[in-house]
Coordinates of C-alpha atoms in Angstrom, one line a residue:
M1 CA 45.5 -117.5 97.6
S2 CA 44.8 -113.9 97.1
G3 CA 47.7 -112.1 95.5
Y4 CA 49.5 -115.4 94.5
A5 CA 51.3 -115.2 91.1
A6 CA 52.9 -118.4 89.8
R7 CA 56.5 -118.0 89.0
L8 CA 57.5 -118.5 85.4
P9 CA 59.8 -121.4 84.8
A10 CA 63.3 -120.6 83.4
G11 CA 64.4 -121.9 80.1
D12 CA 62.7 -122.2 76.7
R13 CA 61.3 -125.7 76.8
P14 CA 57.5 -125.9 76.2
L15 CA 55.3 -126.0 79.2
L16 CA 53.3 -129.0 80.4
M17 CA 50.3 -128.1 82.5
L18 CA 49.7 -131.2 84.5
G19 CA 46.5 -132.1 86.4
I20 CA 46.7 -134.5 89.3
S21 CA 43.2 -136.0 90.0
G22 CA 42.5 -138.5 87.4
V23 CA 46.0 -138.1 85.9
I24 CA 48.4 -139.0 88.8
A25 CA 45.9 -139.8 91.5
L26 CA 43.3 -142.3 90.2
E27 CA 39.9 -143.1 91.8
D28 CA 39.1 -146.4 90.2
P29 CA 42.2 -147.5 88.3
V30 CA 41.9 -149.6 85.1
V31 CA 45.7 -149.8 84.8
P32 CA 48.2 -151.3 87.1
A33 CA 48.4 -149.0 90.1
R34 CA 49.7 -149.0 93.6
T35 CA 48.1 -147.4 96.7
V36 CA 50.4 -144.9 98.4
R37 CA 50.0 -142.8 101.5
L38 CA 50.8 -139.2 100.8
T39 CA 51.5 -136.3 103.1
A40 CA 52.7 -132.8 102.8
W41 CA 54.9 -131.4 105.6
G42 CA 53.3 -133.9 107.9
R43 CA 50.1 -131.9 108.3
W44 CA 47.7 -134.4 106.7
A45 CA 47.8 -137.9 105.1
R46 CA 45.8 -139.4 102.3
E47 CA 45.9 -142.7 100.4
V48 CA 45.7 -142.5 96.6
A49 CA 46.1 -145.0 93.7
V50 CA 49.0 -144.0 91.4
P51 CA 49.7 -145.7 88.1
E52 CA 52.7 -147.9 88.2
V53 CA 54.2 -146.1 85.2
A54 CA 53.6 -142.6 86.7
A55 CA 57.1 -141.9 88.0
D56 CA 58.8 -143.0 84.8
R57 CA 56.2 -141.1 82.6
V58 CA 56.6 -137.9 84.6
A59 CA 60.4 -138.2 84.4
E60 CA 60.2 -138.6 80.7
L61 CA 57.8 -135.6 80.4
A62 CA 60.1 -133.5 82.6
G63 CA 62.9 -134.1 80.2
L64 CA 60.9 -132.7 77.4
F65 CA 58.8 -130.0 79.1
Q66 CA 58.8 -127.6 82.0
I67 CA 56.1 -128.9 84.2
V68 CA 53.5 -126.7 85.9
W69 CA 50.9 -128.2 88.2
V70 CA 47.4 -127.2 87.5
S71 CA 45.2 -128.7 90.1
E72 CA 43.1 -128.4 93.2
W73 CA 46.2 -129.8 95.0
G74 CA 47.7 -126.3 94.5
H75 CA 50.9 -125.7 96.5
V76 CA 51.0 -129.2 98.1
A77 CA 51.1 -131.0 94.8
H78 CA 54.9 -131.2 94.5
E79 CA 55.5 -131.9 98.2
A80 CA 52.9 -134.6 98.4
F81 CA 53.9 -136.5 95.2
R82 CA 57.7 -135.8 95.4
E83 CA 58.7 -139.2 96.8
V84 CA 56.3 -141.4 94.8
L85 CA 57.1 -139.7 91.5
R86 CA 60.8 -139.2 92.3
L87 CA 60.5 -135.4 91.8
P88 CA 63.3 -132.9 92.3
E89 CA 63.6 -131.2 95.6
A90 CA 62.7 -127.7 94.2
P91 CA 59.0 -127.5 93.6
W92 CA 57.6 -126.9 90.1
P93 CA 55.3 -123.9 89.7
F94 CA 51.6 -124.4 90.2
L95 CA 48.5 -122.6 88.9
P96 CA 45.8 -122.5 91.6
A97 CA 42.9 -123.5 89.3
Q98 CA 40.4 -126.3 89.9
F99 CA 37.8 -125.3 87.2
D100 CA 37.9 -123.1 84.1
K101 CA 41.6 -123.9 83.8
L102 CA 42.1 -123.1 80.1
P103 CA 42.0 -119.3 80.4
V104 CA 44.4 -119.5 83.3
I105 CA 46.7 -121.8 81.3
R106 CA 46.6 -119.5 78.2
D107 CA 47.4 -116.4 80.2
Y108 CA 50.3 -118.1 82.1
A109 CA 51.8 -119.6 78.9
G110 CA 51.7 -116.4 77.0
R111 CA 53.4 -117.1 73.6
R112 CA 55.2 -120.2 74.8
P113 CA 54.0 -123.5 73.4
W114 CA 52.2 -125.7 75.9
A115 CA 50.3 -128.9 76.5
W116 CA 47.7 -129.5 79.1
V117 CA 47.1 -133.1 80.4
D118 CA 44.0 -133.5 82.6
E119 CA 41.0 -135.7 83.2
P120 CA 37.6 -134.9 81.8
V121 CA 36.6 -132.5 84.5
A122 CA 34.0 -129.8 84.1
D123 CA 36.0 -127.7 81.6
L124 CA 36.9 -130.8 79.6
A125 CA 33.4 -132.1 79.3
G126 CA 32.2 -132.5 75.7
P127 CA 34.6 -131.9 72.8
V128 CA 38.2 -131.1 73.5
P129 CA 38.3 -127.3 73.6
R130 CA 40.2 -125.3 70.9
S131 CA 43.6 -124.7 72.3
D132 CA 45.1 -121.7 70.4
G133 CA 48.8 -122.2 71.0
G134 CA 48.7 -125.5 72.9
V135 CA 47.7 -129.1 72.9
V136 CA 44.9 -130.3 75.1
V137 CA 45.1 -134.0 76.1
R138 CA 42.1 -135.5 78.0
V139 CA 43.0 -138.8 79.7
G140 CA 40.7 -141.4 81.1
A141 CA 40.3 -140.9 84.8
G142 CA 41.0 -144.6 85.4
A143 CA 44.2 -144.7 83.4
G144 CA 45.5 -141.1 83.7
I145 CA 49.1 -140.4 82.8
S146 CA 49.6 -144.0 81.5
E147 CA 47.7 -142.9 78.3
V148 CA 50.2 -140.1 77.6
D149 CA 53.0 -140.8 75.0
P150 CA 55.6 -138.2 75.9
A151 CA 57.5 -138.3 72.6
D152 CA 54.3 -137.9 70.6
L153 CA 53.1 -135.1 72.8
A154 CA 56.4 -133.2 72.4
R155 CA 56.2 -133.6 68.6
R156 CA 52.7 -132.2 68.6
V157 CA 53.6 -129.2 70.8
L158 CA 56.8 -128.4 69.0
A159 CA 54.9 -128.4 65.7
L160 CA 53.0 -125.3 67.0
R161 CA 56.2 -123.2 66.9

C-alpha cells in the first residue's frame, strides 16, 4: 500500500481504533459466538467466529466514537464484516498496520482523543503501553469485543480532553 494515506474522519467525536483478529474474529471463543462465512467483493471466502454481541457492541461504539480499523485486514475489513456487523455502506477509514500499531495510531489521531481496542498481539505483550492522549484496551483473544463496555470507554476517553 505504498503511498496510501488514511482519510481523516469528519466530525469531532473521539476516535476508536479497532482491531479485528481477537477482537471481532475470534480463534477459540470463550464467549457465545457464531461461525460466519465472510467474503469481500466475492474474491475470497473465510469462516470466522464472531461474538454474538459483536454487532450490537460495534453499533453502540459507533454512536460514541468515529471508528477506524487498525488491522491486518486493511481495506477489506469493512466490506468483509459489513453484513455480520450491520455496518454502514460507506467504509470506515483504516490504518494499514499489523504490528507496531501505537505509533501509527498516535500519528493519525494527532490531538484528537482516541481509544485503541485490540488483542494482546506483539505490540501489546507485557504491560499495557503508555498511551499519551488515548486509552489502550487489551481484550482477551477468546472474548474480544464482548469485554468492552462502550459507555465506560467513552467516559475514560472524554476525561482526556
